[in-house]
XYZ file of C-alpha atoms in Angstrom:
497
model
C 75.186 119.841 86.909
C 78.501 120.975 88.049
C 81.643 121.837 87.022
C 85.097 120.188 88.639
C 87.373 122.183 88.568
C 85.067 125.546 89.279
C 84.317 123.068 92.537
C 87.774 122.368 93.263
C 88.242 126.394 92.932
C 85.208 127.257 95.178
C 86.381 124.747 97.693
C 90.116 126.040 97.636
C 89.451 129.766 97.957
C 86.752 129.596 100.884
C 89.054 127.342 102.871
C 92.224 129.336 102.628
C 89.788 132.460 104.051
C 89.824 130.655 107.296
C 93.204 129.146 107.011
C 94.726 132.878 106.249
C 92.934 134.525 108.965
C 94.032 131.791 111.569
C 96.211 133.075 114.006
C 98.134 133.135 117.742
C 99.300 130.106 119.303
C 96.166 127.940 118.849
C 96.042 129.131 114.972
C 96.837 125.733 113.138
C 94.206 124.134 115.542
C 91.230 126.597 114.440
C 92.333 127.357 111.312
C 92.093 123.059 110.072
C 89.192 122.680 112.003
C 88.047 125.699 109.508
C 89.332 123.471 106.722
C 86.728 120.899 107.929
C 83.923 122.971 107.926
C 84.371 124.597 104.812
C 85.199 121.792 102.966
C 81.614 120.077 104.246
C 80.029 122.964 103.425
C 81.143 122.292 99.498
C 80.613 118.798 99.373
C 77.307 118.968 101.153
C 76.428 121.250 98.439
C 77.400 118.905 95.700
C 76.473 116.031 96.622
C 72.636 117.229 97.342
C 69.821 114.776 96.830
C 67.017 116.114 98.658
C 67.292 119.694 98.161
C 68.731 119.856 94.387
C 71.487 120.061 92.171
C 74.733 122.190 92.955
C 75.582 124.624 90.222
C 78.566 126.149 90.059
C 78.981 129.572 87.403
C 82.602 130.657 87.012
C 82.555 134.001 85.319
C 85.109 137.104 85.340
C 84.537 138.409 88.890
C 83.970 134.478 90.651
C 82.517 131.372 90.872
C 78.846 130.929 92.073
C 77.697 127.900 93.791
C 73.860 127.228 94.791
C 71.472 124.168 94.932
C 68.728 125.041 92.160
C 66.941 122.124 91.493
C 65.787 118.168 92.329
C 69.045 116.112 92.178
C 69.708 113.077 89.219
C 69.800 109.765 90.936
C 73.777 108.694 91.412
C 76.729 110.464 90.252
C 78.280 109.746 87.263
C 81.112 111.312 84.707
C 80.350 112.993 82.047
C 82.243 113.758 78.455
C 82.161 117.216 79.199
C 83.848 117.094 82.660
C 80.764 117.641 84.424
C 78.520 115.799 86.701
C 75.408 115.331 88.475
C 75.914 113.887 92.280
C 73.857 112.126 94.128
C 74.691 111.672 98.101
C 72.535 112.443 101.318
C 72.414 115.689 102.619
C 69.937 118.150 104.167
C 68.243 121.287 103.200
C 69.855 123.840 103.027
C 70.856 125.562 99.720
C 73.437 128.389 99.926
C 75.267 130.552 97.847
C 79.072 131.837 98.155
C 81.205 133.766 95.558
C 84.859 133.480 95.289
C 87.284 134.364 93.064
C 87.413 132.308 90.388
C 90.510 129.997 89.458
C 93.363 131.009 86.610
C 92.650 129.120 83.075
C 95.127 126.187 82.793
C 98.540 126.580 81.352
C 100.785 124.115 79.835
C 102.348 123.712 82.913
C 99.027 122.532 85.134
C 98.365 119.537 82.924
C 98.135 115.889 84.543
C 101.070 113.693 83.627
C 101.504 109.596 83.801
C 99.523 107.389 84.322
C 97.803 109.220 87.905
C 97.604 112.548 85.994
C 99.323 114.228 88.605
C 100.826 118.252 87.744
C 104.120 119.220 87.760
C 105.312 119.745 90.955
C 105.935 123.286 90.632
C 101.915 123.473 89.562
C 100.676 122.134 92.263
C 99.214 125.327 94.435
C 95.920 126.790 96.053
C 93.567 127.507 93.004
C 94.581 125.285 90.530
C 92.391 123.991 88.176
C 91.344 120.573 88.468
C 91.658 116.887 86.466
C 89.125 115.399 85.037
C 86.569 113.786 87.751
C 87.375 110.060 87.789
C 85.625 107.305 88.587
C 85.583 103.439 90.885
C 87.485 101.010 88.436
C 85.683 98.046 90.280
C 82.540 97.578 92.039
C 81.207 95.190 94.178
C 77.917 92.941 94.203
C 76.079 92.338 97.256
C 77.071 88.726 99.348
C 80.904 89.173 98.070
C 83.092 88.733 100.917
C 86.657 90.313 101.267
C 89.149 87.555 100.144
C 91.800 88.541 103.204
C 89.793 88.065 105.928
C 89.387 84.409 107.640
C 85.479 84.332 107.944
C 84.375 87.685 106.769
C 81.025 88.228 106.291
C 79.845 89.013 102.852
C 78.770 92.679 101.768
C 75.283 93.645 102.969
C 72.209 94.225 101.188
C 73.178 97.266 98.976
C 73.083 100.746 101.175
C 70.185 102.694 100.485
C 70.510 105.864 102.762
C 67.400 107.047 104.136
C 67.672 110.227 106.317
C 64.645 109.031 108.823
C 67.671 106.560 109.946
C 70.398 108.719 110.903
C 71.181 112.191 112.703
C 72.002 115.034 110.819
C 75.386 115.437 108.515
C 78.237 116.749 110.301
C 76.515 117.818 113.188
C 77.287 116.127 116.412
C 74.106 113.398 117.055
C 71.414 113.728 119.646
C 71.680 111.309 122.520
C 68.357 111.227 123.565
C 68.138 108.050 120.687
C 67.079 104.489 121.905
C 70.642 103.513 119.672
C 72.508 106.312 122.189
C 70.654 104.925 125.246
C 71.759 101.448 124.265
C 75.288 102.441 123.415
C 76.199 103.938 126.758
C 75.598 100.801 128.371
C 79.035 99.214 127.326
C 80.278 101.911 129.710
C 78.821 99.742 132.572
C 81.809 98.590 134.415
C 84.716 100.920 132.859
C 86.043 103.513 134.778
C 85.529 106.671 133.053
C 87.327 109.700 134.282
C 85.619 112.261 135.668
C 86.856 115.073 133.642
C 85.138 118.123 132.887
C 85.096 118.527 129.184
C 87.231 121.196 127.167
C 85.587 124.481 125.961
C 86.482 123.692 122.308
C 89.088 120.921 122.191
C 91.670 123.379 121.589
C 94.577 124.831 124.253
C 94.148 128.388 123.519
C 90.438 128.499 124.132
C 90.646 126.498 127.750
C 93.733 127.556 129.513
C 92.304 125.955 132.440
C 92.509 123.043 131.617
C 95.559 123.132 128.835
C 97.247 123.901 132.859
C 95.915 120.378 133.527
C 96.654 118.773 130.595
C 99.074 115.868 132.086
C 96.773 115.329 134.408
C 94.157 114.689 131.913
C 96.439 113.208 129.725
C 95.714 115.752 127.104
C 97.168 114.990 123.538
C 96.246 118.620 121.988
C 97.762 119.939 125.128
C 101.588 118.391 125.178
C 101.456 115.275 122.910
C 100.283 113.229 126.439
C 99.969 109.638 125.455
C 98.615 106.817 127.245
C 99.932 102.740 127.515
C 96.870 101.549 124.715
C 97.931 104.508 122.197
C 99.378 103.237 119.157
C 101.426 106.135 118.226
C 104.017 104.318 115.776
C 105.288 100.977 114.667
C 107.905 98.827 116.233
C 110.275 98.240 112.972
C 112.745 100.758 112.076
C 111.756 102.232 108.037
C 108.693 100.920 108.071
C 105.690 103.525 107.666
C 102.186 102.746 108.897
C 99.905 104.093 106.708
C 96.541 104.775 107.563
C 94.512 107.768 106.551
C 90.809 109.814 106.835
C 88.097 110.883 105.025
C 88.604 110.576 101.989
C 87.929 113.375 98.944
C 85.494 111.985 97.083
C 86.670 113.347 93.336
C 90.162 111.933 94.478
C 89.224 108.458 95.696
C 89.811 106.172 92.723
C 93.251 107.966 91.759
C 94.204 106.935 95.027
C 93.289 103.543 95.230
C 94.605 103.030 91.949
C 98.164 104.032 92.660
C 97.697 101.784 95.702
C 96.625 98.958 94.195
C 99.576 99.497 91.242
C 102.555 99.671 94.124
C 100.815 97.023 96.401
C 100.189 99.214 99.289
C 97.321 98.517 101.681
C 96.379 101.409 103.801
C 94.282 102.636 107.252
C 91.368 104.607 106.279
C 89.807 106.353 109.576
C 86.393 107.873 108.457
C 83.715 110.128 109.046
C 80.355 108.174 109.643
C 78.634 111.476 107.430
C 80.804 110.446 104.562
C 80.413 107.149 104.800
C 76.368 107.035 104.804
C 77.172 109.321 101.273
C 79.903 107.588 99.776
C 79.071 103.559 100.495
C 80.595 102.596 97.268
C 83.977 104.729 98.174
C 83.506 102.479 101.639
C 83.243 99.267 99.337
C 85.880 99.752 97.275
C 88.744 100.811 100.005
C 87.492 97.572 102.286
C 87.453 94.639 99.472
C 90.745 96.404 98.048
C 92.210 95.060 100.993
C 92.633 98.230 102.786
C 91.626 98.612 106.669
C 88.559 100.511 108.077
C 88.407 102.384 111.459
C 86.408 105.038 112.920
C 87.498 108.931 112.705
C 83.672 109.971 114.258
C 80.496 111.076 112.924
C 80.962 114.919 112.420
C 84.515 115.291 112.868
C 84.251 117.906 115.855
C 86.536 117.809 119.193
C 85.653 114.931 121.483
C 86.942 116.194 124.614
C 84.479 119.414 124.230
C 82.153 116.201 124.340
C 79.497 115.126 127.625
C 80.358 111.175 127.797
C 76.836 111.069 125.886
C 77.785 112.549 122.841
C 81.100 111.059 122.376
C 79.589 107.889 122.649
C 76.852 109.080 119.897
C 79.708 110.082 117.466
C 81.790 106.410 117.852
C 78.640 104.604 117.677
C 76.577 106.785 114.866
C 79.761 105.973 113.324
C 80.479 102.677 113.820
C 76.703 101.429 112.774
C 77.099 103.503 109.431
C 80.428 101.127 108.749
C 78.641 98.543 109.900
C 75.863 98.723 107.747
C 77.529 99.195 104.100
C 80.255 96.682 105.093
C 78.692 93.975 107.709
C 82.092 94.689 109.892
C 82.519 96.835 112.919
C 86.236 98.422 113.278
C 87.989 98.019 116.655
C 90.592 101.241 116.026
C 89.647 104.745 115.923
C 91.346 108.302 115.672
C 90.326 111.488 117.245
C 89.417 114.265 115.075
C 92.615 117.088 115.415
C 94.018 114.254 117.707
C 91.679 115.718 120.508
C 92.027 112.609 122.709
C 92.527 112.083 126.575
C 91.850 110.170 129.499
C 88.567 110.738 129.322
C 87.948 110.077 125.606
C 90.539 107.146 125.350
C 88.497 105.157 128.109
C 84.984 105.602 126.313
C 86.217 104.691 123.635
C 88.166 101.574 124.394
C 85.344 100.463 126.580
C 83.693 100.813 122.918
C 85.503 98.111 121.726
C 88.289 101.027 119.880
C 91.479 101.509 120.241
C 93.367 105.092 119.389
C 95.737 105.398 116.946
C 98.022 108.695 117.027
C 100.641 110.031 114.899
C 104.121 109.805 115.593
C 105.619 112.398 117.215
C 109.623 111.676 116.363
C 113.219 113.873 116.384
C 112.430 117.694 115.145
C 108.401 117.545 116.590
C 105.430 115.909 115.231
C 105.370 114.345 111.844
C 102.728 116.669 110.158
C 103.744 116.627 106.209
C 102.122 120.096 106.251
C 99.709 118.983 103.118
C 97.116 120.811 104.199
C 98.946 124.536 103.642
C 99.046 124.023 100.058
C 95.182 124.257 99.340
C 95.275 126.993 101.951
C 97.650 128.959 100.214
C 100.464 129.233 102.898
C 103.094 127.084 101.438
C 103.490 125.828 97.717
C 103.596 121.907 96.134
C 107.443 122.430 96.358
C 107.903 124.303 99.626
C 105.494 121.171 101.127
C 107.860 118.047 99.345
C 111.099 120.064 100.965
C 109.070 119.785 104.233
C 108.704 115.904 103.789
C 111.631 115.502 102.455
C 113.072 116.445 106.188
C 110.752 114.428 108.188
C 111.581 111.799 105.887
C 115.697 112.696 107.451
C 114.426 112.150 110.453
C 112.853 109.117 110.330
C 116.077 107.100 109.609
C 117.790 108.214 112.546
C 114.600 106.542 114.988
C 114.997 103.058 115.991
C 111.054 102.577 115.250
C 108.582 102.997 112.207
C 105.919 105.391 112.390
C 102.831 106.814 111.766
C 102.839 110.398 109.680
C 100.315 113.268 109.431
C 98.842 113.374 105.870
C 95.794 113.932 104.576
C 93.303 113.457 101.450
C 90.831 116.221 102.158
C 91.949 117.936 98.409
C 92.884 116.646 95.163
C 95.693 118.721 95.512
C 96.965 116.794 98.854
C 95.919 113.216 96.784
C 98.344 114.389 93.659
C 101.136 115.415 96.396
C 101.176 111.762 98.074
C 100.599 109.399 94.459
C 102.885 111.681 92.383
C 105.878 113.052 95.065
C 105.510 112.044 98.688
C 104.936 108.375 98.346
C 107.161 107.488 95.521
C 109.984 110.038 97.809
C 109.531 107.039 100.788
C 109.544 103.975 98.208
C 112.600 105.340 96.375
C 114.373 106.072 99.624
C 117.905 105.004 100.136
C 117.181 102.682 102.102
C 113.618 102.684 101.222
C 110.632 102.655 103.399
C 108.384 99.939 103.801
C 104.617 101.146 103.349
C 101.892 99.231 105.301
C 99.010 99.465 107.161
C 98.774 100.151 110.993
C 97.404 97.005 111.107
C 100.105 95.299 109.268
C 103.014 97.474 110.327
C 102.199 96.109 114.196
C 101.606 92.168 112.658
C 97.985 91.839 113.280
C 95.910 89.602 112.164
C 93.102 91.726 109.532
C 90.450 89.592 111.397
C 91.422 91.574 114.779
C 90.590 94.780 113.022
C 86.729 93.724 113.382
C 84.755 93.044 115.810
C 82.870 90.074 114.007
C 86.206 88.843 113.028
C 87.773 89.182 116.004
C 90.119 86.434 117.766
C 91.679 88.581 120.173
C 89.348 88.132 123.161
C 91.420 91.606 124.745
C 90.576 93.628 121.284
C 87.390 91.904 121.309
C 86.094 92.855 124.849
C 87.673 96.690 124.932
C 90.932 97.307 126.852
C 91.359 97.756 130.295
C 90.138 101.073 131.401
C 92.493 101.477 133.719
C 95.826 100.608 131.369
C 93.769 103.150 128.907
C 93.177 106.138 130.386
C 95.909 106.145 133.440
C 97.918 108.584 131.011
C 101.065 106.312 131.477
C 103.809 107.084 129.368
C 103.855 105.009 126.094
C 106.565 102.738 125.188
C 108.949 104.791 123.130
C 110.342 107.361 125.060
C 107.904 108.316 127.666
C 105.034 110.690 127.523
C 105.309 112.930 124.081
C 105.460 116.340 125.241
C 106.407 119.562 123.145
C 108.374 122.424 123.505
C 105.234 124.956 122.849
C 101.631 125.801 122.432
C 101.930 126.274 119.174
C 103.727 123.143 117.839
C 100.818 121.403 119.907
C 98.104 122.712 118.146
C 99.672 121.643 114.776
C 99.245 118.433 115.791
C 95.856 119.272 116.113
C 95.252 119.085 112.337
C 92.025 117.825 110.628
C 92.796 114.659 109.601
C 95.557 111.678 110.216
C 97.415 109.490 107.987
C 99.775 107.190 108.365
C 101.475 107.494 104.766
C 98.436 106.839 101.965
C 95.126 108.169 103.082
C 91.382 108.407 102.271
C 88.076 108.643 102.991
């Protein structure tokens, strides 16, 4: 058994230990790629099956976290505030003390409906809501409602670790699944690039010198033809997001489903083999799927092999607990170029970037507040301004948000969101899907009626590094404004999973 909000504290105060100590240009980059790993780390630990239960002590000096013991079968909430999880994960038990969060005051309790903190309250450490829980489930053989000929929800998703790589780690490709992915290659023109030390600028100046030639992203916002890096209507938001926190999920949905939003939801193929039902309920909610990779790492530090083991390990997991495959996929940190973009659209996939629009990249800067570096308010005054800038494009967009904390989740359903819907003039929030008018059945494969979507894109109009249709090739003023771009995870406005 575990405690939420000593989990939410562990989770905050080992991240922001990376996120603090980030520095030099290429800081942002490492230090949310740090955010990643730690934040794994915590959820692998609480959601162990096969190697125990996660306990988490909060006394006067920290807050203890180890796996002690055999697992219960499926998480569920408890009176108390505690509970006992249940998702796939490997062996390892560990142990990490951090100090431990401030009791709640009067001012950190939830408010409305969403139970979201005062605005002012909302800061690295704080203690957490009560865990909440799916509102709806769904029965094997139901099919989603909005998609012409669908097919209905698989047997249910029973994950067996036999049948997939390891969590979070980038797959093997020695596989007879690898092997029989890398033949939709045949015929595509794949650059011959030599891959990136660690998908970052600062740690391959090499080849950040190349980095139009390669048509880079990380290095100079370089874009290609087949990016979709905004949408064509002026005030209208695409909203698409990745990964989503687990213990956040459901307040999210909920606030989506109450304002009528339907949102992207890029995602990690480790999370989804753990979190099926999460999976379930963001699909037949109406909301779109794509791929975000198997174990979240930099694809251009990739060989073509494993690339094409983290799209497809990813891909089959969707595939699997829905019965869909997704045609659109982000890069992790936006680590995407010629390379990458033509693997992946000979994949069937098709890259989605954030919009980079007047005063740099739209990053919401989310992420800072679990880390510590900027508070709930200092992050809303941040919006607020990108939300300025918006209006004066003559396109919608796509903005950097993310879901990774129940901190970022309470930003976007009690502040960020309702700042965009209350606009004057207000934005409209859709998916990317719906933002560029396509059809939901386009977004999968075994939907599919665009035979262009349907057989992958051109190589060549992929990965030629072209500029894109708004204003050229996106390139930025510096090294470090590049590398926040780099940020763990995308959304277009809502986000999770």
């Amino acid at each position: 058994m575990f405690s939420l909000p000593a989990l939410s504290a562990l989770l905050a105060a080992t991240l922001s230990l990376e996120l603090v100590a980030a520095h030099g240009p290429d800081g942002h980059h490492h230090a949310h790629r740090g955010l990643h790993k730690r934040q794994n780390t915590v959820l692998a630990a609480a959601s162990s099956v096969a190697s125990g239960t996660v306990s988490v002590t909060v006394t006067a000096s920290g807050t203890t976290a180890s796996v002690i013991g055999p697992a219960s079968a499926a998480p569920t909430g408890a009176a108390s505030g505690t509970t006992s999880a249940a998702a796939p994960t490997g062996s390892v038990a560990a142990t990490t003390s951090v100090a431990a969060a401030p009791p709640a005051s009067s001012a950190d309790i939830g408010t409305g409906i969403y139970d979201v903190p005062p605005l002012a309250s909302i800061t690295m450490g704080m203690p957490s809501g009560p865990l909440p829980s799916l509102t709806t489930t769904y029965t094997p053989g139901a099919s989603p409602t909005y998609i012409s000929g669908a097919p209905p929800l698989p047997t249910k998703f029973v994950f067996n670790a036999a049948d997939w790589p390891e969590l979070d780690k980038i797959p093997p490709t020695d596989s007879d699944q690898v092997k029989e992915w890398l033949k939709e290659l045949d015929g595509y023109d794949i650059p011959d690039i030599t891959p990136t030390q660690d998908g970052s600028c600062a740690g391959d100046p090499a080849a950040a010198a190349q980095a139009q030639e390669r048509g880079w992203w990380t290095c100079g916002g370089w874009t290609s033809g087949n990016d979709i890096v905004s949408c064509p209507d002026k005030m209208t938001w695409g909203s698409g997001g990745v990964r989503s926190y687990v213990f956040a999920a459901p307040k999210l949905l909920k606030y989506l489903d109450d304002k009528d939003i339907s949102a992207t939801f890029f995602v990690v193929g480790s999370r989804v083999v753990s979190y099926p039902d999460i999976l379930i309920a963001e699909y037949m909610a109406g909301h779109e799927i794509a791929v975000h990779t198997w174990s979240h790492h930099p694809l251009t530090a990739m060989s073509n092999e494993q690339i094409v083991a983290e799209l497809g390990w990813t891909r089959h997991a969707i595939q699997q607990v829905l019965g869909v495959t997704p045609t659109t996929m982000r890069a992790p940190f936006g680590d995407i170029d010629n390379r990458v973009r033509a693997i992946s659209n000979a994949m069937g996939l098709q890259p989605i970037i954030w919009t980079t629009g007047p005063g740099g990249p739209f990053d919401t800067n989310d992420w800072h507040v679990p880390a510590g570096t900027v508070t709930g308010e200092q992050q809303f005054e941040i919006f607020q301004n990108l939300l300025g800038n918006a209006t004066i494009m003559d396109n919608g967009f796509i903005v950097l948000e993310h879901d990774l904390f129940e901190i970022t989740v309470d930003l976007a359903v009690g502040y960020t969101l309702d700042a965009a819907l209350t606009h004057n003039p207000p934005f409209k929030l859709e998916s990317i899907g719906q933002c560029l008018s396509m059809p939901p059945e386009d977004l999968y494969a075994e939907t599919n009626t665009n035979t262009s979507r349907s057989t992958a894109h051109s190589s060549s109009a992929a990965a030629d590094g072209s500029p894109d249709s708004n204003a050229s090739i996106r390139a930025f003023a510096s090294s470090t404004l590049a590398s926040v771009l780099s940020a763990a995870v995308a959304v277009v406005l809502v986000s999770l999973v």
